[in-house]
Protein backbone atom coordinates (compact mmCIF):
# COMPACT_ATOMS: atom_id res chain seq x y z
CA UNK A 1 0.00 0.00 0.00
CA UNK A 2 1.40 3.40 -1.02
CA UNK A 3 2.06 5.79 1.87
CA UNK A 4 0.40 9.19 1.80
CA UNK A 5 2.65 12.23 1.76
CA UNK A 6 2.00 14.91 4.36
CA UNK A 7 0.58 17.22 1.70
CA UNK A 8 -1.73 14.53 0.32
CA UNK A 9 -3.00 13.81 3.82
CA UNK A 10 -3.64 17.51 4.49
CA UNK A 11 -5.46 17.83 1.16
CA UNK A 12 -7.72 14.93 2.12
CA UNK A 13 -8.39 16.44 5.56
CA UNK A 14 -9.15 19.77 3.89
CA UNK A 15 -11.92 18.13 1.88
CA UNK A 16 -13.75 17.47 5.16
CA UNK A 17 -14.21 21.20 5.72
CA UNK A 18 -16.55 23.71 4.13
CA UNK A 19 -15.54 25.46 0.91
CA UNK A 20 -15.68 28.69 2.95
CA UNK A 21 -12.76 27.62 5.17
CA UNK A 22 -9.09 27.99 4.26
CA UNK A 23 -6.61 25.64 5.95
CA UNK A 24 -2.99 26.42 6.88
CA UNK A 25 -0.20 24.61 8.74
CA UNK A 26 2.94 26.23 10.14
CA UNK A 27 6.19 25.41 11.86
CA UNK A 28 7.23 27.84 14.61
CA UNK A 29 8.55 30.28 11.99
CA UNK A 30 6.89 29.70 8.58
CA UNK A 31 3.92 28.28 6.70
CA UNK A 32 4.41 24.79 5.27
CA UNK A 33 0.92 24.18 3.85
CA UNK A 34 -1.95 26.36 2.65
CA UNK A 35 -5.23 25.47 0.99
CA UNK A 36 -7.32 28.55 0.07
CA UNK A 37 -11.11 28.37 0.02
CA UNK A 38 -13.62 29.70 -2.47
CA UNK A 39 -14.65 32.49 -0.10
CA UNK A 40 -11.33 33.66 1.34
CA UNK A 41 -7.69 33.55 0.21
CA UNK A 42 -4.95 35.22 2.26
CA UNK A 43 -2.40 34.57 -0.55
CA UNK A 44 -0.15 32.59 1.77
CA UNK A 45 2.58 30.49 0.18
CA UNK A 46 4.57 27.64 1.75
CA UNK A 47 7.83 29.16 2.96
CA UNK A 48 6.25 32.52 3.91
CA UNK A 49 7.34 33.65 7.36
CA UNK A 50 4.74 34.14 10.09
CA UNK A 51 3.88 37.81 10.56
CA UNK A 52 3.26 39.39 13.93
CA UNK A 53 -0.36 39.94 14.96
CA UNK A 54 -1.58 37.06 12.80
CA UNK A 55 -3.60 34.23 14.26
CA UNK A 56 -0.67 31.82 13.85
CA UNK A 57 1.70 34.17 15.67
CA UNK A 58 -0.70 34.61 18.59
CA UNK A 59 -1.29 30.86 18.98
CA UNK A 60 2.45 30.14 18.94
CA UNK A 61 3.30 32.89 21.43
CA UNK A 62 0.49 31.93 23.82
CA UNK A 63 0.95 28.18 23.15
CA UNK A 64 -2.79 27.60 23.23
CA UNK A 65 -5.83 27.62 20.99
CA UNK A 66 -6.77 31.08 19.76
CA UNK A 67 -9.95 32.07 17.95
CA UNK A 68 -10.64 35.68 17.01
CA UNK A 69 -11.13 38.35 14.34
CA UNK A 70 -8.00 39.65 12.57
CA UNK A 71 -8.38 43.11 10.96
CA UNK A 72 -7.63 44.09 7.37
CA UNK A 73 -4.22 45.69 8.04
CA UNK A 74 -2.49 42.33 8.71
CA UNK A 75 -3.10 40.43 5.43
CA UNK A 76 -5.07 43.04 3.50
CA UNK A 77 -8.19 40.93 4.09
CA UNK A 78 -10.10 40.78 7.39
CA UNK A 79 -10.80 37.28 8.60
CA UNK A 80 -12.02 35.17 11.49
CA UNK A 81 -10.21 32.00 12.40
CA UNK A 82 -8.95 29.46 14.85
CA UNK A 83 -5.33 28.35 15.38
CA UNK A 84 -4.37 25.28 17.41
CA UNK A 85 -0.71 24.62 18.35
CA UNK A 86 0.77 21.14 18.06
CA UNK A 87 3.86 19.61 19.63
CA UNK A 88 6.72 17.45 18.41
CA UNK A 89 7.36 15.50 21.58
CA UNK A 90 7.90 18.09 24.32
CA UNK A 91 8.68 20.90 21.86
CA UNK A 92 6.27 23.26 20.14
CA UNK A 93 6.14 22.18 16.49
CA UNK A 94 3.79 24.73 14.91
CA UNK A 95 0.05 25.21 14.53
CA UNK A 96 -2.92 24.35 12.34
CA UNK A 97 -5.32 27.11 11.26
CA UNK A 98 -8.90 27.24 10.03
CA UNK A 99 -9.59 30.61 8.35
CA UNK A 100 -13.13 31.95 7.82
CA UNK A 101 -14.41 34.92 5.80
CA UNK A 102 -15.15 37.99 7.94
CA UNK A 103 -18.88 38.16 7.34
CA UNK A 104 -19.38 40.42 10.37
CA UNK A 105 -16.73 43.09 9.74
CA UNK A 106 -17.83 46.50 10.91
CA UNK A 107 -20.75 45.30 13.02
CA UNK A 108 -21.06 46.74 16.50
CA UNK A 109 -24.43 45.28 17.52
CA UNK A 110 -26.01 41.88 18.12
CA UNK A 111 -29.53 41.74 16.71
CA UNK A 112 -31.65 39.43 18.85
CA UNK A 113 -35.13 37.94 18.40
CA UNK A 114 -37.61 39.20 20.95
CA UNK A 115 -41.27 38.35 21.55
CA UNK A 116 -42.46 41.05 19.16
CA UNK A 117 -39.66 41.35 16.58
CA UNK A 118 -35.91 42.02 16.56
CA UNK A 119 -33.77 44.40 18.57
CA UNK A 120 -30.14 45.46 17.91
CA UNK A 121 -28.04 45.53 21.10
CA UNK A 122 -24.72 47.46 21.08
CA UNK A 123 -21.74 45.29 22.05
CA UNK A 124 -20.97 47.42 25.10
CA UNK A 125 -24.44 46.77 26.60
CA UNK A 126 -24.22 43.00 26.32
CA UNK A 127 -23.61 41.38 29.73
CA UNK A 128 -23.02 37.83 28.54
CA UNK A 129 -24.12 35.19 26.05
CA UNK A 130 -25.20 31.73 27.15
CA UNK A 131 -26.37 28.47 25.64
CA UNK A 132 -29.24 26.77 27.44
CA UNK A 133 -31.30 23.89 26.08
CA UNK A 134 -29.58 24.30 22.69
CA UNK A 135 -30.70 27.92 22.47
CA UNK A 136 -28.33 30.91 22.41
CA UNK A 137 -29.49 33.66 24.77
CA UNK A 138 -28.06 37.20 24.70
CA UNK A 139 -28.33 38.96 28.06
CA UNK A 140 -27.99 42.75 28.06
CA UNK A 141 -28.50 45.69 30.38
CA UNK A 142 -31.96 46.42 29.00
CA UNK A 143 -33.37 43.21 27.51
CA UNK A 144 -32.75 39.56 26.74
CA UNK A 145 -33.16 37.89 23.36
CA UNK A 146 -32.44 34.81 21.33
CA UNK A 147 -29.90 34.50 18.49
CA UNK A 148 -29.42 31.86 15.81
CA UNK A 149 -25.59 31.82 16.08
CA UNK A 150 -23.67 29.40 18.28
CA UNK A 151 -21.16 30.40 20.95
CA UNK A 152 -18.35 29.36 18.60
CA UNK A 153 -19.76 31.72 15.95
CA UNK A 154 -19.80 34.52 18.53
CA UNK A 155 -16.18 33.77 19.47
CA UNK A 156 -15.20 34.70 15.89
CA UNK A 157 -17.52 37.68 15.65
CA UNK A 158 -17.07 39.55 18.92
CA UNK A 159 -14.04 41.76 19.73
CA UNK A 160 -11.57 39.76 21.83
CA UNK A 161 -10.59 42.75 23.95
CA UNK A 162 -14.11 42.79 25.43
CA UNK A 163 -15.56 39.28 25.13
CA UNK A 164 -14.02 36.11 26.59
CA UNK A 165 -15.20 32.50 26.56
CA UNK A 166 -15.16 31.40 30.20
CA UNK A 167 -17.19 28.19 30.04
CA UNK A 168 -18.53 25.84 27.38
CA UNK A 169 -21.91 27.57 27.89
CA UNK A 170 -20.86 31.21 28.45
CA UNK A 171 -19.10 34.16 26.82
CA UNK A 172 -18.85 37.25 29.03
CA UNK A 173 -18.27 40.94 28.40
CA UNK A 174 -15.29 41.70 30.65
CA UNK A 175 -16.43 45.33 30.93
CA UNK A 176 -19.59 44.10 32.66
CA UNK A 177 -17.83 42.07 35.37
CA UNK A 178 -18.34 43.61 38.82
CA UNK A 179 -16.22 41.15 40.81
CA UNK A 180 -14.27 37.89 40.41
CA UNK A 181 -14.54 35.39 43.27
CA UNK A 182 -12.40 32.27 43.74
CA UNK A 183 -14.35 29.03 43.59
CA UNK A 184 -13.42 25.40 44.22
CA UNK A 185 -10.71 23.54 42.28
CA UNK A 186 -8.99 26.64 40.83
CA UNK A 187 -12.15 27.96 39.21
CA UNK A 188 -13.89 31.32 39.57
CA UNK A 189 -17.34 32.85 39.84
CA UNK A 190 -18.08 36.14 38.09
CA UNK A 191 -20.50 38.64 39.58
CA UNK A 192 -21.92 40.61 36.66
CA UNK A 193 -23.20 44.18 36.90
CA UNK A 194 -26.78 43.03 36.39
CA UNK A 195 -26.51 40.78 39.48
CA UNK A 196 -26.13 37.45 37.64
CA UNK A 197 -23.35 35.03 38.52
CA UNK A 198 -21.39 33.27 35.77
CA UNK A 199 -18.98 30.35 36.35
CA UNK A 200 -15.47 30.12 34.93
CA UNK A 201 -14.84 26.42 34.35
CA UNK A 202 -11.55 24.72 35.14
CA UNK A 203 -10.73 24.19 31.47
CA UNK A 204 -10.97 27.95 30.82
CA UNK A 205 -9.63 29.30 34.14
CA UNK A 206 -5.94 29.51 33.13
CA UNK A 207 -6.84 31.12 29.79
CA UNK A 208 -9.21 33.54 31.57
CA UNK A 209 -6.58 34.58 34.10
CA UNK A 210 -3.96 35.09 31.42
CA UNK A 211 -6.19 37.34 29.31
CA UNK A 212 -7.30 39.42 32.29
CA UNK A 213 -3.82 39.53 33.80
CA UNK A 214 -4.32 38.29 37.34
PDB file of C-alpha atoms in Angstrom:
ATOM      1  CA  UNK A   1       0.000   0.000   0.000  1.00  0.00           C
ATOM      2  CA  UNK A   2       1.403   3.398  -1.020  1.00  0.00           C
ATOM      3  CA  UNK A   3       2.064   5.790   1.869  1.00  0.00           C
ATOM      4  CA  UNK A   4       0.399   9.194   1.804  1.00  0.00           C
ATOM      5  CA  UNK A   5       2.652  12.229   1.755  1.00  0.00           C
ATOM      6  CA  UNK A   6       2.000  14.908   4.363  1.00  0.00           C
ATOM      7  CA  UNK A   7       0.579  17.223   1.700  1.00  0.00           C
ATOM      8  CA  UNK A   8      -1.729  14.532   0.322  1.00  0.00           C
ATOM      9  CA  UNK A   9      -3.003  13.806   3.820  1.00  0.00           C
ATOM     10  CA  UNK A  10      -3.643  17.509   4.488  1.00  0.00           C
ATOM     11  CA  UNK A  11      -5.464  17.833   1.156  1.00  0.00           C
ATOM     12  CA  UNK A  12      -7.716  14.934   2.121  1.00  0.00           C
ATOM     13  CA  UNK A  13      -8.388  16.445   5.560  1.00  0.00           C
ATOM     14  CA  UNK A  14      -9.149  19.773   3.890  1.00  0.00           C
ATOM     15  CA  UNK A  15     -11.915  18.135   1.885  1.00  0.00           C
ATOM     16  CA  UNK A  16     -13.754  17.471   5.162  1.00  0.00           C
ATOM     17  CA  UNK A  17     -14.205  21.198   5.721  1.00  0.00           C
ATOM     18  CA  UNK A  18     -16.555  23.706   4.128  1.00  0.00           C
ATOM     19  CA  UNK A  19     -15.541  25.462   0.906  1.00  0.00           C
ATOM     20  CA  UNK A  20     -15.680  28.688   2.954  1.00  0.00           C
ATOM     21  CA  UNK A  21     -12.764  27.622   5.171  1.00  0.00           C
ATOM     22  CA  UNK A  22      -9.089  27.987   4.258  1.00  0.00           C
ATOM     23  CA  UNK A  23      -6.608  25.636   5.945  1.00  0.00           C
ATOM     24  CA  UNK A  24      -2.988  26.418   6.882  1.00  0.00           C
ATOM     25  CA  UNK A  25      -0.205  24.614   8.738  1.00  0.00           C
ATOM     26  CA  UNK A  26       2.940  26.233  10.135  1.00  0.00           C
ATOM     27  CA  UNK A  27       6.187  25.411  11.861  1.00  0.00           C
ATOM     28  CA  UNK A  28       7.229  27.840  14.606  1.00  0.00           C
ATOM     29  CA  UNK A  29       8.548  30.276  11.993  1.00  0.00           C
ATOM     30  CA  UNK A  30       6.891  29.702   8.584  1.00  0.00           C
ATOM     31  CA  UNK A  31       3.924  28.277   6.702  1.00  0.00           C
ATOM     32  CA  UNK A  32       4.409  24.794   5.267  1.00  0.00           C
ATOM     33  CA  UNK A  33       0.921  24.183   3.847  1.00  0.00           C
ATOM     34  CA  UNK A  34      -1.949  26.360   2.655  1.00  0.00           C
ATOM     35  CA  UNK A  35      -5.235  25.473   0.992  1.00  0.00           C
ATOM     36  CA  UNK A  36      -7.321  28.553   0.074  1.00  0.00           C
ATOM     37  CA  UNK A  37     -11.105  28.373   0.023  1.00  0.00           C
ATOM     38  CA  UNK A  38     -13.623  29.701  -2.474  1.00  0.00           C
ATOM     39  CA  UNK A  39     -14.651  32.492  -0.096  1.00  0.00           C
ATOM     40  CA  UNK A  40     -11.325  33.656   1.342  1.00  0.00           C
ATOM     41  CA  UNK A  41      -7.688  33.553   0.205  1.00  0.00           C
ATOM     42  CA  UNK A  42      -4.951  35.215   2.264  1.00  0.00           C
ATOM     43  CA  UNK A  43      -2.400  34.571  -0.550  1.00  0.00           C
ATOM     44  CA  UNK A  44      -0.152  32.589   1.771  1.00  0.00           C
ATOM     45  CA  UNK A  45       2.585  30.488   0.176  1.00  0.00           C
ATOM     46  CA  UNK A  46       4.575  27.641   1.750  1.00  0.00           C
ATOM     47  CA  UNK A  47       7.829  29.163   2.963  1.00  0.00           C
ATOM     48  CA  UNK A  48       6.251  32.520   3.914  1.00  0.00           C
ATOM     49  CA  UNK A  49       7.339  33.651   7.361  1.00  0.00           C
ATOM     50  CA  UNK A  50       4.743  34.144  10.092  1.00  0.00           C
ATOM     51  CA  UNK A  51       3.878  37.811  10.558  1.00  0.00           C
ATOM     52  CA  UNK A  52       3.263  39.392  13.934  1.00  0.00           C
ATOM     53  CA  UNK A  53      -0.360  39.944  14.955  1.00  0.00           C
ATOM     54  CA  UNK A  54      -1.584  37.057  12.797  1.00  0.00           C
ATOM     55  CA  UNK A  55      -3.604  34.230  14.265  1.00  0.00           C
ATOM     56  CA  UNK A  56      -0.672  31.821  13.853  1.00  0.00           C
ATOM     57  CA  UNK A  57       1.701  34.175  15.668  1.00  0.00           C
ATOM     58  CA  UNK A  58      -0.700  34.607  18.592  1.00  0.00           C
ATOM     59  CA  UNK A  59      -1.287  30.864  18.979  1.00  0.00           C
ATOM     60  CA  UNK A  60       2.449  30.142  18.935  1.00  0.00           C
ATOM     61  CA  UNK A  61       3.302  32.893  21.431  1.00  0.00           C
ATOM     62  CA  UNK A  62       0.487  31.927  23.819  1.00  0.00           C
ATOM     63  CA  UNK A  63       0.955  28.184  23.147  1.00  0.00           C
ATOM     64  CA  UNK A  64      -2.787  27.605  23.235  1.00  0.00           C
ATOM     65  CA  UNK A  65      -5.827  27.616  20.986  1.00  0.00           C
ATOM     66  CA  UNK A  66      -6.769  31.080  19.757  1.00  0.00           C
ATOM     67  CA  UNK A  67      -9.953  32.073  17.949  1.00  0.00           C
ATOM     68  CA  UNK A  68     -10.643  35.681  17.014  1.00  0.00           C
ATOM     69  CA  UNK A  69     -11.125  38.351  14.344  1.00  0.00           C
ATOM     70  CA  UNK A  70      -8.003  39.650  12.566  1.00  0.00           C
ATOM     71  CA  UNK A  71      -8.378  43.115  10.965  1.00  0.00           C
ATOM     72  CA  UNK A  72      -7.632  44.094   7.370  1.00  0.00           C
ATOM     73  CA  UNK A  73      -4.224  45.687   8.040  1.00  0.00           C
ATOM     74  CA  UNK A  74      -2.490  42.325   8.708  1.00  0.00           C
ATOM     75  CA  UNK A  75      -3.096  40.427   5.431  1.00  0.00           C
ATOM     76  CA  UNK A  76      -5.068  43.037   3.498  1.00  0.00           C
ATOM     77  CA  UNK A  77      -8.193  40.935   4.086  1.00  0.00           C
ATOM     78  CA  UNK A  78     -10.097  40.781   7.393  1.00  0.00           C
ATOM     79  CA  UNK A  79     -10.801  37.281   8.604  1.00  0.00           C
ATOM     80  CA  UNK A  80     -12.018  35.169  11.490  1.00  0.00           C
ATOM     81  CA  UNK A  81     -10.210  32.003  12.402  1.00  0.00           C
ATOM     82  CA  UNK A  82      -8.949  29.464  14.854  1.00  0.00           C
ATOM     83  CA  UNK A  83      -5.333  28.345  15.385  1.00  0.00           C
ATOM     84  CA  UNK A  84      -4.370  25.283  17.415  1.00  0.00           C
ATOM     85  CA  UNK A  85      -0.706  24.623  18.352  1.00  0.00           C
ATOM     86  CA  UNK A  86       0.771  21.138  18.058  1.00  0.00           C
ATOM     87  CA  UNK A  87       3.856  19.612  19.632  1.00  0.00           C
ATOM     88  CA  UNK A  88       6.724  17.446  18.412  1.00  0.00           C
ATOM     89  CA  UNK A  89       7.359  15.496  21.582  1.00  0.00           C
ATOM     90  CA  UNK A  90       7.897  18.091  24.316  1.00  0.00           C
ATOM     91  CA  UNK A  91       8.679  20.905  21.861  1.00  0.00           C
ATOM     92  CA  UNK A  92       6.272  23.261  20.136  1.00  0.00           C
ATOM     93  CA  UNK A  93       6.140  22.177  16.490  1.00  0.00           C
ATOM     94  CA  UNK A  94       3.792  24.732  14.908  1.00  0.00           C
ATOM     95  CA  UNK A  95       0.054  25.215  14.526  1.00  0.00           C
ATOM     96  CA  UNK A  96      -2.918  24.352  12.335  1.00  0.00           C
ATOM     97  CA  UNK A  97      -5.321  27.106  11.263  1.00  0.00           C
ATOM     98  CA  UNK A  98      -8.897  27.241  10.025  1.00  0.00           C
ATOM     99  CA  UNK A  99      -9.592  30.608   8.346  1.00  0.00           C
ATOM    100  CA  UNK A 100     -13.128  31.945   7.819  1.00  0.00           C
ATOM    101  CA  UNK A 101     -14.411  34.923   5.804  1.00  0.00           C
ATOM    102  CA  UNK A 102     -15.152  37.994   7.936  1.00  0.00           C
ATOM    103  CA  UNK A 103     -18.883  38.162   7.343  1.00  0.00           C
ATOM    104  CA  UNK A 104     -19.381  40.419  10.367  1.00  0.00           C
ATOM    105  CA  UNK A 105     -16.725  43.087   9.738  1.00  0.00           C
ATOM    106  CA  UNK A 106     -17.831  46.500  10.913  1.00  0.00           C
ATOM    107  CA  UNK A 107     -20.745  45.301  13.017  1.00  0.00           C
ATOM    108  CA  UNK A 108     -21.058  46.739  16.497  1.00  0.00           C
ATOM    109  CA  UNK A 109     -24.426  45.281  17.518  1.00  0.00           C
ATOM    110  CA  UNK A 110     -26.010  41.882  18.122  1.00  0.00           C
ATOM    111  CA  UNK A 111     -29.530  41.735  16.706  1.00  0.00           C
ATOM    112  CA  UNK A 112     -31.654  39.426  18.851  1.00  0.00           C
ATOM    113  CA  UNK A 113     -35.127  37.944  18.402  1.00  0.00           C
ATOM    114  CA  UNK A 114     -37.611  39.202  20.950  1.00  0.00           C
ATOM    115  CA  UNK A 115     -41.272  38.348  21.554  1.00  0.00           C
ATOM    116  CA  UNK A 116     -42.465  41.046  19.161  1.00  0.00           C
ATOM    117  CA  UNK A 117     -39.657  41.351  16.585  1.00  0.00           C
ATOM    118  CA  UNK A 118     -35.914  42.018  16.565  1.00  0.00           C
ATOM    119  CA  UNK A 119     -33.768  44.397  18.572  1.00  0.00           C
ATOM    120  CA  UNK A 120     -30.137  45.455  17.911  1.00  0.00           C
ATOM    121  CA  UNK A 121     -28.041  45.532  21.098  1.00  0.00           C
ATOM    122  CA  UNK A 122     -24.722  47.465  21.077  1.00  0.00           C
ATOM    123  CA  UNK A 123     -21.744  45.291  22.048  1.00  0.00           C
ATOM    124  CA  UNK A 124     -20.973  47.423  25.101  1.00  0.00           C
ATOM    125  CA  UNK A 125     -24.437  46.773  26.597  1.00  0.00           C
ATOM    126  CA  UNK A 126     -24.215  42.995  26.321  1.00  0.00           C
ATOM    127  CA  UNK A 127     -23.614  41.378  29.730  1.00  0.00           C
ATOM    128  CA  UNK A 128     -23.019  37.832  28.538  1.00  0.00           C
ATOM    129  CA  UNK A 129     -24.120  35.186  26.054  1.00  0.00           C
ATOM    130  CA  UNK A 130     -25.201  31.730  27.153  1.00  0.00           C
ATOM    131  CA  UNK A 131     -26.370  28.471  25.636  1.00  0.00           C
ATOM    132  CA  UNK A 132     -29.238  26.769  27.437  1.00  0.00           C
ATOM    133  CA  UNK A 133     -31.302  23.887  26.076  1.00  0.00           C
ATOM    134  CA  UNK A 134     -29.581  24.299  22.688  1.00  0.00           C
ATOM    135  CA  UNK A 135     -30.697  27.920  22.472  1.00  0.00           C
ATOM    136  CA  UNK A 136     -28.333  30.910  22.414  1.00  0.00           C
ATOM    137  CA  UNK A 137     -29.494  33.665  24.767  1.00  0.00           C
ATOM    138  CA  UNK A 138     -28.063  37.196  24.696  1.00  0.00           C
ATOM    139  CA  UNK A 139     -28.332  38.956  28.061  1.00  0.00           C
ATOM    140  CA  UNK A 140     -27.986  42.750  28.055  1.00  0.00           C
ATOM    141  CA  UNK A 141     -28.500  45.695  30.377  1.00  0.00           C
ATOM    142  CA  UNK A 142     -31.959  46.420  28.996  1.00  0.00           C
ATOM    143  CA  UNK A 143     -33.371  43.212  27.513  1.00  0.00           C
ATOM    144  CA  UNK A 144     -32.751  39.565  26.743  1.00  0.00           C
ATOM    145  CA  UNK A 145     -33.162  37.892  23.363  1.00  0.00           C
ATOM    146  CA  UNK A 146     -32.438  34.806  21.335  1.00  0.00           C
ATOM    147  CA  UNK A 147     -29.903  34.499  18.494  1.00  0.00           C
ATOM    148  CA  UNK A 148     -29.417  31.857  15.808  1.00  0.00           C
ATOM    149  CA  UNK A 149     -25.585  31.824  16.076  1.00  0.00           C
ATOM    150  CA  UNK A 150     -23.671  29.398  18.281  1.00  0.00           C
ATOM    151  CA  UNK A 151     -21.155  30.400  20.952  1.00  0.00           C
ATOM    152  CA  UNK A 152     -18.354  29.362  18.600  1.00  0.00           C
ATOM    153  CA  UNK A 153     -19.760  31.724  15.952  1.00  0.00           C
ATOM    154  CA  UNK A 154     -19.801  34.524  18.526  1.00  0.00           C
ATOM    155  CA  UNK A 155     -16.178  33.766  19.465  1.00  0.00           C
ATOM    156  CA  UNK A 156     -15.205  34.696  15.886  1.00  0.00           C
ATOM    157  CA  UNK A 157     -17.521  37.682  15.645  1.00  0.00           C
ATOM    158  CA  UNK A 158     -17.070  39.551  18.916  1.00  0.00           C
ATOM    159  CA  UNK A 159     -14.036  41.756  19.731  1.00  0.00           C
ATOM    160  CA  UNK A 160     -11.567  39.758  21.828  1.00  0.00           C
ATOM    161  CA  UNK A 161     -10.588  42.749  23.953  1.00  0.00           C
ATOM    162  CA  UNK A 162     -14.109  42.795  25.425  1.00  0.00           C
ATOM    163  CA  UNK A 163     -15.555  39.278  25.128  1.00  0.00           C
ATOM    164  CA  UNK A 164     -14.020  36.111  26.595  1.00  0.00           C
ATOM    165  CA  UNK A 165     -15.196  32.505  26.558  1.00  0.00           C
ATOM    166  CA  UNK A 166     -15.163  31.397  30.201  1.00  0.00           C
ATOM    167  CA  UNK A 167     -17.185  28.187  30.041  1.00  0.00           C
ATOM    168  CA  UNK A 168     -18.531  25.836  27.380  1.00  0.00           C
ATOM    169  CA  UNK A 169     -21.906  27.567  27.888  1.00  0.00           C
ATOM    170  CA  UNK A 170     -20.860  31.207  28.445  1.00  0.00           C
ATOM    171  CA  UNK A 171     -19.105  34.162  26.820  1.00  0.00           C
ATOM    172  CA  UNK A 172     -18.846  37.247  29.028  1.00  0.00           C
ATOM    173  CA  UNK A 173     -18.270  40.936  28.403  1.00  0.00           C
ATOM    174  CA  UNK A 174     -15.288  41.701  30.649  1.00  0.00           C
ATOM    175  CA  UNK A 175     -16.430  45.326  30.926  1.00  0.00           C
ATOM    176  CA  UNK A 176     -19.590  44.096  32.656  1.00  0.00           C
ATOM    177  CA  UNK A 177     -17.830  42.069  35.374  1.00  0.00           C
ATOM    178  CA  UNK A 178     -18.341  43.609  38.822  1.00  0.00           C
ATOM    179  CA  UNK A 179     -16.215  41.154  40.809  1.00  0.00           C
ATOM    180  CA  UNK A 180     -14.265  37.886  40.411  1.00  0.00           C
ATOM    181  CA  UNK A 181     -14.536  35.386  43.270  1.00  0.00           C
ATOM    182  CA  UNK A 182     -12.402  32.269  43.745  1.00  0.00           C
ATOM    183  CA  UNK A 183     -14.350  29.025  43.594  1.00  0.00           C
ATOM    184  CA  UNK A 184     -13.422  25.401  44.218  1.00  0.00           C
ATOM    185  CA  UNK A 185     -10.710  23.537  42.276  1.00  0.00           C
ATOM    186  CA  UNK A 186      -8.990  26.644  40.834  1.00  0.00           C
ATOM    187  CA  UNK A 187     -12.151  27.961  39.207  1.00  0.00           C
ATOM    188  CA  UNK A 188     -13.890  31.321  39.569  1.00  0.00           C
ATOM    189  CA  UNK A 189     -17.338  32.851  39.842  1.00  0.00           C
ATOM    190  CA  UNK A 190     -18.081  36.136  38.085  1.00  0.00           C
ATOM    191  CA  UNK A 191     -20.499  38.644  39.581  1.00  0.00           C
ATOM    192  CA  UNK A 192     -21.921  40.612  36.663  1.00  0.00           C
ATOM    193  CA  UNK A 193     -23.201  44.180  36.900  1.00  0.00           C
ATOM    194  CA  UNK A 194     -26.783  43.027  36.393  1.00  0.00           C
ATOM    195  CA  UNK A 195     -26.509  40.777  39.475  1.00  0.00           C
ATOM    196  CA  UNK A 196     -26.132  37.450  37.641  1.00  0.00           C
ATOM    197  CA  UNK A 197     -23.351  35.033  38.521  1.00  0.00           C
ATOM    198  CA  UNK A 198     -21.392  33.268  35.767  1.00  0.00           C
ATOM    199  CA  UNK A 199     -18.981  30.350  36.345  1.00  0.00           C
ATOM    200  CA  UNK A 200     -15.470  30.124  34.926  1.00  0.00           C
ATOM    201  CA  UNK A 201     -14.843  26.419  34.354  1.00  0.00           C
ATOM    202  CA  UNK A 202     -11.546  24.719  35.144  1.00  0.00           C
ATOM    203  CA  UNK A 203     -10.733  24.186  31.467  1.00  0.00           C
ATOM    204  CA  UNK A 204     -10.975  27.955  30.821  1.00  0.00           C
ATOM    205  CA  UNK A 205      -9.626  29.296  34.142  1.00  0.00           C
ATOM    206  CA  UNK A 206      -5.943  29.508  33.130  1.00  0.00           C
ATOM    207  CA  UNK A 207      -6.844  31.123  29.790  1.00  0.00           C
ATOM    208  CA  UNK A 208      -9.206  33.536  31.573  1.00  0.00           C
ATOM    209  CA  UNK A 209      -6.577  34.575  34.104  1.00  0.00           C
ATOM    210  CA  UNK A 210      -3.956  35.093  31.416  1.00  0.00           C
ATOM    211  CA  UNK A 211      -6.186  37.338  29.310  1.00  0.00           C
ATOM    212  CA  UNK A 212      -7.302  39.422  32.292  1.00  0.00           C
ATOM    213  CA  UNK A 213      -3.819  39.535  33.796  1.00  0.00           C
ATOM    214  CA  UNK A 214      -4.322  38.287  37.336  1.00  0.00           C
TER     215      UNK A 214
END
